[in-house]
Amino acid sequence: MYDITAIRNDFPILGREVYKRPLVYLDNGATTQKPRQVVDAMVDEYYNVNANVHRGVHFLSQQATDLHEQSRETVRRFINAQSTSEIIFTRGTTESINLLAFSFGEAFVKAGDEILVTEMEHHSNIVPWQMLCERKGAVLKVVPISDDGTLRMDEYRRLLSDRTRLVCCTHVSNVLGTVNPVKEIVEIAHSNGTLVLIDGAQSTPHFAVDMQDLDCDFFAFSGHKIYAPTGVGVLYGKEEWLDKLPPYQGGGEMIQKVTFEHTTYNALPYKFEAGTPDYVATHALAAALDYVSSLGMDNIFAHEQDLTRYALEQLSQIEGMRIFGPMDGRDAVISFLVGDIHHLDMGTLLDRLGIAVRTGHHCADPLMSRLGITGTVRASFGLYNTREEVDALVAGVERVRGMF
Ligand code: PMP
């Protein structure tokens, strides 16, 4: 039973008003709101436990360490990784990808090698690879998309070569909502001897992911998009590969023994976690994962799919409506434009009606160029959104259209 009223009550912010209107929060692709369970976990830790982790013999430090390490186990279970050694805490998807680009690049990328990305990537899954290619004299190759916003799998197969070291692909497009066939992408890459990074920023909040089933080599996601605090995220990597990669940053925690002549590094995952981690945020991330797990990822998926289908149906009836991305097999993200109304005007006027959407390029400039536009209006749904909120969006868009 998906009790939307009870769920909404867990998120105090959803009860507030903006411009004297009830808030309709449809910017979940950018960040999600936080339930009491998550904020309470943070408050409880700061009020009752707070101490630096790993280094202390005293009670609080051990308790904080236990919470932090239990959180790693919660993440492992949530994404069905084989071992907690494969769960590296980072600041978010962006840092996870930068970590990998540096470490993987140091270990495995030489001049003339190729990194394969797709045309629908977020800047954070393009720029770190571009920087790596510049450092190493490697080549960035791009898998194009079709006009319907799906990946050109024929081109993907064609572009994979014996120089391709890594395929970097988003699980779900933050603009088009396209759910990429990542399992197939991994199988094809592996049969070419190539490793795969999946950007899970937009998938983990919406449906269950399973590392052992996907068989990807690396996977990144952000806490704040899955109802956890900002500033915490995860890089998953198969132990076999993480073991072969050099550290990303140096400092405390990541070492075994330091002398001025030579330093040896800590075991996984600590080798990649220099400095004091945000142990309060990792604890709160676990609280968020427990929260969505208690609702059931399959129930969240069904609820959001219903909203998405309903919104697509309703929005497509608006005159001049142009929806980007596939109509089927899409996640809870809808990017659109209406007639020649500028996305910023639409977003600003919707805001005045209390409706929070995102406008602009969504950190996907190359995709905007491919679509021949400068930006879109994007509505993205979370587990607490309702059909009434979709109705408010549709009425709002109609109203704005009437003004132009
Ligand atoms: N990848 C995708 C697909 C995203 O949607 C985002 C966030 N918009 C990111 C990466 C970057 O995530 P973060 O800013 O949390 O590091």
Coordinates of C-alpha atoms and ligand atoms in Angstrom, one line a residue:
M1 CA 0.0 0.0 0.0
Y2 CA 1.6 3.3 -1.2
D3 CA 0.2 5.8 1.3
I4 CA 1.0 9.1 -0.4
T5 CA -0.5 11.2 2.4
A6 CA 1.6 9.6 5.0
I7 CA 4.7 9.8 2.7
R8 CA 4.1 13.5 2.1
N9 CA 3.9 14.1 5.8
D10 CA 7.4 12.7 6.1
F11 CA 8.6 15.7 4.1
P12 CA 7.8 18.9 6.0
I13 CA 8.9 21.2 3.2
L14 CA 6.1 19.9 0.9
G15 CA 3.6 21.7 3.2
R16 CA 5.0 25.1 2.6
E17 CA 3.7 27.8 0.4
V18 CA 5.6 30.0 -2.2
Y19 CA 4.0 33.2 -3.4
K20 CA 1.0 32.3 -1.2
R21 CA 0.4 29.1 -3.2
P22 CA 1.1 25.5 -2.3
L23 CA 4.5 24.4 -3.4
V24 CA 4.5 22.0 -6.3
Y25 CA 8.0 20.7 -6.3
L26 CA 8.9 19.2 -9.7
D27 CA 12.7 19.7 -9.7
N28 CA 13.6 16.3 -8.2
G29 CA 16.1 15.6 -11.0
A30 CA 18.2 18.5 -9.6
T31 CA 17.8 17.5 -6.0
T32 CA 15.2 15.8 -3.8
Q33 CA 13.6 17.0 -0.6
K34 CA 14.5 15.2 2.7
P35 CA 12.2 13.2 4.9
R36 CA 12.3 13.6 8.7
Q37 CA 13.9 10.2 9.0
V38 CA 17.0 11.6 7.2
V39 CA 17.2 14.9 9.0
D40 CA 16.5 13.2 12.3
A41 CA 19.4 10.8 11.7
M42 CA 21.7 13.8 11.2
V43 CA 20.4 15.7 14.2
D44 CA 20.7 12.6 16.4
E45 CA 24.3 12.0 15.3
Y46 CA 25.3 15.6 15.9
Y47 CA 23.5 15.7 19.3
N48 CA 24.5 12.3 20.6
V49 CA 27.3 10.7 18.9
N50 CA 29.6 13.1 17.0
A51 CA 33.3 12.2 17.0
N52 CA 35.8 11.6 14.2
V53 CA 35.7 8.1 12.8
H54 CA 38.4 5.4 12.5
R55 CA 41.1 7.0 14.6
G56 CA 39.7 7.1 18.1
V57 CA 39.7 4.6 20.9
H58 CA 37.0 6.4 22.8
F59 CA 33.4 5.4 22.9
L60 CA 31.9 8.1 20.7
S61 CA 34.5 7.6 18.0
Q62 CA 33.8 3.9 18.0
Q63 CA 30.1 4.5 17.8
A64 CA 30.5 7.1 15.0
T65 CA 32.8 4.6 13.2
D66 CA 30.2 1.8 13.6
L67 CA 27.4 4.1 12.1
H68 CA 29.7 5.1 9.2
E69 CA 30.7 1.5 8.4
Q70 CA 27.1 0.2 8.8
S71 CA 26.1 2.8 6.3
R72 CA 28.6 1.3 3.9
E73 CA 26.9 -2.0 4.4
T74 CA 23.5 -0.4 3.8
V75 CA 24.8 1.0 0.5
R76 CA 26.3 -2.4 -0.5
R77 CA 23.0 -4.1 0.1
F78 CA 21.0 -1.4 -1.7
I79 CA 23.0 -1.7 -4.9
N80 CA 23.8 -5.4 -4.4
A81 CA 27.5 -5.1 -4.6
Q82 CA 29.6 -8.1 -3.6
S83 CA 31.6 -6.5 -0.8
T84 CA 31.8 -3.3 1.2
S85 CA 35.4 -2.9 -0.2
E86 CA 33.7 -1.9 -3.4
I87 CA 31.8 1.0 -1.9
I88 CA 33.8 4.3 -1.9
F89 CA 32.2 7.3 -0.2
T90 CA 32.6 10.5 -2.2
R91 CA 30.9 13.9 -2.3
G92 CA 28.6 12.8 -5.1
T93 CA 28.5 11.6 -8.7
T94 CA 30.8 14.4 -9.9
E95 CA 33.5 13.5 -7.5
S96 CA 33.1 9.8 -8.1
I97 CA 33.6 10.3 -11.8
N98 CA 36.6 12.6 -11.3
L99 CA 38.1 10.1 -8.9
L100 CA 37.8 7.4 -11.5
A101 CA 39.0 9.5 -14.4
F102 CA 42.2 10.3 -12.5
S103 CA 42.9 6.9 -11.0
F104 CA 41.8 4.8 -14.0
G105 CA 43.6 7.2 -16.3
E106 CA 46.8 6.9 -14.3
A107 CA 46.7 3.1 -14.4
F108 CA 45.2 2.2 -17.8
V109 CA 45.1 5.1 -20.3
K110 CA 48.0 5.9 -22.7
A111 CA 48.4 8.2 -25.7
G112 CA 46.1 7.0 -28.6
D113 CA 43.7 5.1 -26.3
E114 CA 40.0 5.9 -26.5
I115 CA 37.3 6.8 -24.0
L116 CA 33.8 6.4 -25.3
V117 CA 31.0 8.6 -23.9
T118 CA 27.5 9.3 -25.3
E119 CA 25.9 12.3 -26.7
M120 CA 23.4 12.4 -23.8
E121 CA 25.9 12.7 -20.9
H122 CA 25.8 15.3 -18.2
H123 CA 28.8 17.5 -18.2
S124 CA 30.2 15.6 -15.2
N125 CA 30.5 12.5 -17.4
I126 CA 32.1 14.4 -20.2
V127 CA 34.5 17.0 -18.8
P128 CA 36.6 14.7 -16.5
W129 CA 37.2 12.4 -19.5
Q130 CA 38.1 15.3 -21.7
M131 CA 40.6 16.4 -19.1
L132 CA 42.0 12.9 -18.9
C133 CA 42.3 12.7 -22.7
E134 CA 44.2 16.0 -22.7
R135 CA 46.5 14.8 -20.0
K136 CA 47.3 11.5 -21.7
G137 CA 46.9 12.3 -25.4
A138 CA 43.9 9.9 -25.5
V139 CA 40.9 10.4 -27.7
L140 CA 37.3 11.1 -26.7
K141 CA 34.7 9.3 -28.9
V142 CA 31.0 10.0 -28.8
V143 CA 28.1 7.6 -29.4
P144 CA 25.3 9.6 -31.1
I145 CA 21.6 9.4 -30.3
S146 CA 18.7 8.9 -32.6
D147 CA 16.0 11.6 -33.2
D148 CA 13.8 9.9 -30.6
G149 CA 16.4 10.3 -27.9
T150 CA 17.6 6.8 -27.7
L151 CA 21.2 5.6 -28.1
R152 CA 22.4 4.5 -31.5
M153 CA 23.5 1.0 -30.5
D154 CA 24.7 0.3 -34.1
E155 CA 27.1 3.3 -33.7
Y156 CA 28.1 2.1 -30.3
R157 CA 29.1 -1.3 -31.7
R158 CA 31.0 0.5 -34.5
L159 CA 32.8 2.9 -32.3
L160 CA 34.1 0.3 -29.9
S161 CA 37.7 -0.5 -30.9
D162 CA 40.7 -2.3 -29.6
R163 CA 41.8 1.1 -28.3
T164 CA 38.7 1.7 -26.2
R165 CA 39.6 1.6 -22.6
L166 CA 36.4 2.6 -21.0
V167 CA 32.7 3.2 -21.9
C168 CA 31.1 6.0 -19.8
C169 CA 27.3 6.0 -20.1
T170 CA 24.5 7.4 -18.1
H171 CA 21.9 4.9 -16.9
V172 CA 19.1 7.5 -17.3
S173 CA 19.3 10.8 -19.2
N174 CA 18.6 13.8 -16.9
V175 CA 17.2 15.6 -19.9
L176 CA 15.4 13.0 -22.1
G177 CA 14.5 10.5 -19.4
T178 CA 15.8 7.8 -21.7
V179 CA 16.6 4.6 -19.8
N180 CA 19.7 3.2 -21.5
P181 CA 20.1 -0.6 -22.0
V182 CA 23.0 -0.6 -19.7
K183 CA 23.1 -4.4 -19.3
E184 CA 23.5 -4.8 -23.0
I185 CA 26.0 -2.0 -23.2
V186 CA 28.1 -3.7 -20.5
E187 CA 27.9 -7.1 -22.3
I188 CA 29.0 -5.6 -25.6
A189 CA 31.9 -3.7 -24.0
H190 CA 33.1 -6.8 -22.1
S191 CA 33.1 -8.9 -25.2
N192 CA 35.4 -6.2 -26.5
G193 CA 37.6 -6.4 -23.4
T194 CA 36.5 -2.9 -22.4
L195 CA 35.3 -1.7 -18.9
V196 CA 32.2 0.3 -18.3
L197 CA 31.2 3.2 -15.9
I198 CA 27.5 3.8 -15.4
D199 CA 26.4 7.2 -14.2
G200 CA 23.5 6.2 -11.9
A201 CA 22.7 9.7 -10.7
Q202 CA 19.2 9.6 -12.3
S203 CA 18.5 5.9 -11.9
T204 CA 19.1 5.0 -8.3
P205 CA 16.3 7.3 -7.0
H206 CA 13.7 5.8 -9.3
F207 CA 14.3 2.0 -9.6
A208 CA 16.3 -0.8 -8.0
V209 CA 19.8 -1.2 -9.3
D210 CA 21.8 -4.4 -8.9
M211 CA 25.6 -4.3 -9.5
Q212 CA 26.0 -8.0 -9.8
D213 CA 23.2 -8.3 -12.3
L214 CA 24.3 -5.2 -14.4
D215 CA 27.9 -6.5 -14.2
C216 CA 29.2 -2.9 -14.8
D217 CA 32.8 -2.3 -13.6
F218 CA 32.1 1.1 -12.0
F219 CA 28.9 2.9 -11.0
A220 CA 28.4 6.4 -9.5
F221 CA 25.5 8.1 -7.7
S222 CA 24.7 11.1 -5.5
G223 CA 23.0 11.0 -2.1
H224 CA 21.1 14.2 -2.6
K225 CA 19.1 12.9 -5.5
I226 CA 17.9 10.0 -3.4
Y227 CA 16.5 11.9 -0.4
A228 CA 19.8 12.0 1.4
P229 CA 21.9 15.1 2.2
T230 CA 24.1 17.0 -0.2
G231 CA 27.8 16.3 -0.1
V232 CA 27.7 12.6 -0.1
G233 CA 27.8 10.1 -2.9
V234 CA 29.2 6.7 -3.9
L235 CA 31.6 5.3 -6.4
Y236 CA 31.1 1.5 -6.7
G237 CA 33.9 -0.4 -8.4
K238 CA 34.6 -4.1 -8.8
E239 CA 37.3 -5.0 -6.3
E240 CA 39.4 -6.6 -9.0
W241 CA 39.7 -3.2 -10.7
L242 CA 39.8 -0.9 -7.7
D243 CA 42.7 -2.9 -6.4
K244 CA 44.7 -2.0 -9.5
L245 CA 44.0 1.7 -9.4
P246 CA 46.2 4.2 -7.6
P247 CA 44.8 6.6 -5.0
Y248 CA 43.1 9.8 -6.1
Q249 CA 44.0 12.1 -3.2
G250 CA 46.7 11.7 -0.5
G251 CA 46.2 12.4 3.2
G252 CA 45.0 10.7 6.4
E253 CA 42.9 7.5 6.3
M254 CA 44.2 6.4 2.9
I255 CA 47.7 5.4 4.1
Q256 CA 49.1 2.3 5.8
K257 CA 52.5 3.6 6.7
V258 CA 54.1 7.0 5.9
T259 CA 57.8 7.8 5.9
F260 CA 59.5 10.6 4.1
E261 CA 61.0 8.1 1.7
H262 CA 58.0 6.0 0.9
T263 CA 54.3 5.7 1.7
T264 CA 52.2 2.5 1.5
Y265 CA 48.5 2.7 1.0
N266 CA 45.5 1.5 3.0
A267 CA 43.3 -1.4 1.9
L268 CA 40.1 -0.9 0.0
P269 CA 37.9 1.2 0.2
Y270 CA 40.0 3.5 2.5
K271 CA 42.7 3.9 -0.2
F272 CA 40.3 6.2 -2.0
E273 CA 39.0 8.1 1.1
A274 CA 41.6 10.6 2.1
G275 CA 40.7 12.9 5.0
T276 CA 37.8 12.9 7.4
P277 CA 34.7 11.6 5.6
D278 CA 31.3 13.3 6.0
Y279 CA 30.3 10.5 8.4
V280 CA 27.1 12.3 9.4
A281 CA 26.1 12.4 5.8
T282 CA 27.0 8.8 5.2
H283 CA 24.8 7.9 8.2
A284 CA 22.0 10.0 6.8
L285 CA 22.5 8.4 3.3
A286 CA 21.9 5.0 5.0
A287 CA 18.7 6.5 6.6
A288 CA 17.5 7.6 3.1
L289 CA 18.2 4.2 1.6
D290 CA 16.4 2.6 4.5
Y291 CA 13.5 5.0 3.9
V292 CA 13.1 4.3 0.1
S293 CA 13.7 0.5 0.8
S294 CA 10.9 0.6 3.4
L295 CA 8.5 2.0 0.7
G296 CA 9.9 -0.5 -1.8
M297 CA 11.8 0.6 -4.9
D298 CA 9.3 -1.3 -7.1
N299 CA 6.5 0.6 -5.5
I300 CA 8.3 3.9 -6.0
F301 CA 8.9 3.0 -9.6
A302 CA 5.3 2.0 -10.2
H303 CA 4.1 5.3 -8.6
E304 CA 6.5 7.5 -10.6
Q305 CA 5.8 5.6 -13.9
D306 CA 2.1 6.3 -13.4
L307 CA 2.8 10.0 -12.9
T308 CA 5.1 10.1 -15.9
R309 CA 2.6 8.5 -18.2
Y310 CA -0.2 10.7 -16.9
A311 CA 1.9 13.8 -17.4
L312 CA 3.0 12.8 -20.9
E313 CA -0.6 12.2 -21.9
Q314 CA -1.8 15.5 -20.4
L315 CA 1.1 17.7 -21.6
S316 CA 1.0 16.3 -25.1
Q317 CA -2.5 17.7 -25.5
I318 CA -1.3 21.3 -25.1
E319 CA -1.1 23.2 -28.4
G320 CA 2.5 23.8 -29.5
M321 CA 3.9 21.2 -27.0
R322 CA 7.2 19.6 -27.9
I323 CA 8.3 16.8 -25.6
F324 CA 11.9 15.6 -25.9
G325 CA 13.0 12.0 -25.5
P326 CA 11.2 8.7 -26.1
M327 CA 7.6 8.3 -25.2
D328 CA 8.1 4.8 -23.9
G329 CA 10.9 3.3 -21.8
R330 CA 11.5 6.6 -20.0
D331 CA 12.0 7.6 -16.5
A332 CA 10.4 10.3 -14.4
V333 CA 11.8 13.2 -16.3
I334 CA 10.0 15.3 -18.9
S335 CA 11.7 18.0 -20.9
F336 CA 9.6 20.2 -23.1
L337 CA 9.1 23.5 -24.9
V338 CA 5.9 25.1 -25.9
G339 CA 5.7 27.0 -29.2
D340 CA 8.4 29.6 -29.2
I341 CA 8.1 30.5 -25.5
H342 CA 11.5 30.7 -24.1
H343 CA 12.2 28.1 -21.4
L344 CA 13.3 30.7 -18.9
D345 CA 10.0 32.6 -19.4
M346 CA 8.0 29.4 -18.9
G347 CA 10.0 28.5 -15.8
T348 CA 9.7 32.0 -14.3
L349 CA 6.0 32.2 -14.8
L350 CA 5.4 28.6 -13.5
D351 CA 7.4 29.6 -10.5
R352 CA 5.0 32.4 -9.8
L353 CA 2.2 29.8 -9.7
G354 CA 4.2 27.9 -7.0
I355 CA 5.5 25.3 -9.5
A356 CA 9.2 24.6 -9.3
V357 CA 10.7 23.2 -12.5
R358 CA 14.2 23.5 -13.9
T359 CA 15.0 25.4 -17.1
G360 CA 18.2 25.7 -19.2
H361 CA 20.7 23.3 -20.6
H362 CA 20.6 20.9 -17.6
C363 CA 24.4 20.6 -17.8
A364 CA 24.2 18.8 -21.1
D365 CA 25.3 21.4 -23.7
P366 CA 26.3 18.9 -26.3
L367 CA 22.9 17.3 -26.1
M368 CA 21.3 20.7 -26.5
S369 CA 23.4 21.3 -29.6
R370 CA 22.2 17.9 -31.0
L371 CA 18.6 18.9 -30.4
G372 CA 19.2 22.3 -31.9
I373 CA 17.9 24.2 -28.9
T374 CA 19.4 26.3 -26.1
G375 CA 17.4 24.7 -23.3
T376 CA 14.2 23.1 -22.1
V377 CA 11.7 23.3 -19.3
R378 CA 12.1 20.1 -17.2
A379 CA 9.6 18.6 -14.8
S380 CA 11.0 15.7 -12.8
F381 CA 9.1 13.6 -10.3
G382 CA 9.9 12.1 -7.0
L383 CA 8.3 9.5 -4.8
Y384 CA 6.0 12.1 -3.1
N385 CA 4.5 13.8 -6.2
T386 CA 0.9 13.4 -7.1
R387 CA -1.5 13.5 -10.1
E388 CA -2.9 16.7 -8.6
E389 CA 0.5 18.2 -8.9
V390 CA 0.7 17.1 -12.5
D391 CA -2.7 18.7 -13.1
A392 CA -1.3 21.9 -11.6
L393 CA 1.7 21.8 -13.9
V394 CA -0.5 21.2 -17.0
A395 CA -2.9 24.0 -16.0
G396 CA 0.1 26.3 -15.3
V397 CA 1.7 25.6 -18.7
E398 CA -1.7 26.2 -20.4
R399 CA -2.0 29.5 -18.5
V400 CA 1.5 30.6 -19.6
R401 CA 0.8 29.6 -23.2
G402 CA -2.4 31.7 -23.1
M403 CA -0.3 34.7 -22.0
F404 CA 1.9 34.6 -25.1
Ligands
PMP1 N1 25.0 12.8 -13.9 C1 23.7 13.0 -14.1 C2 22.9 12.2 -15.1 C3 23.0 14.1 -13.4 O1 21.7 14.3 -13.6 C4 23.8 14.8 -12.4 C5 23.1 15.9 -11.6 N2 22.3 16.7 -12.3 C6 25.1 14.5 -12.2 C7 25.7 13.5 -13.0 C8 26.0 15.2 -11.3 O2 25.6 15.0 -10.0 P1 26.2 15.8 -8.7 O3 26.0 17.2 -9.1 O4 25.3 15.4 -7.6 O5 27.6 15.4 -8.6

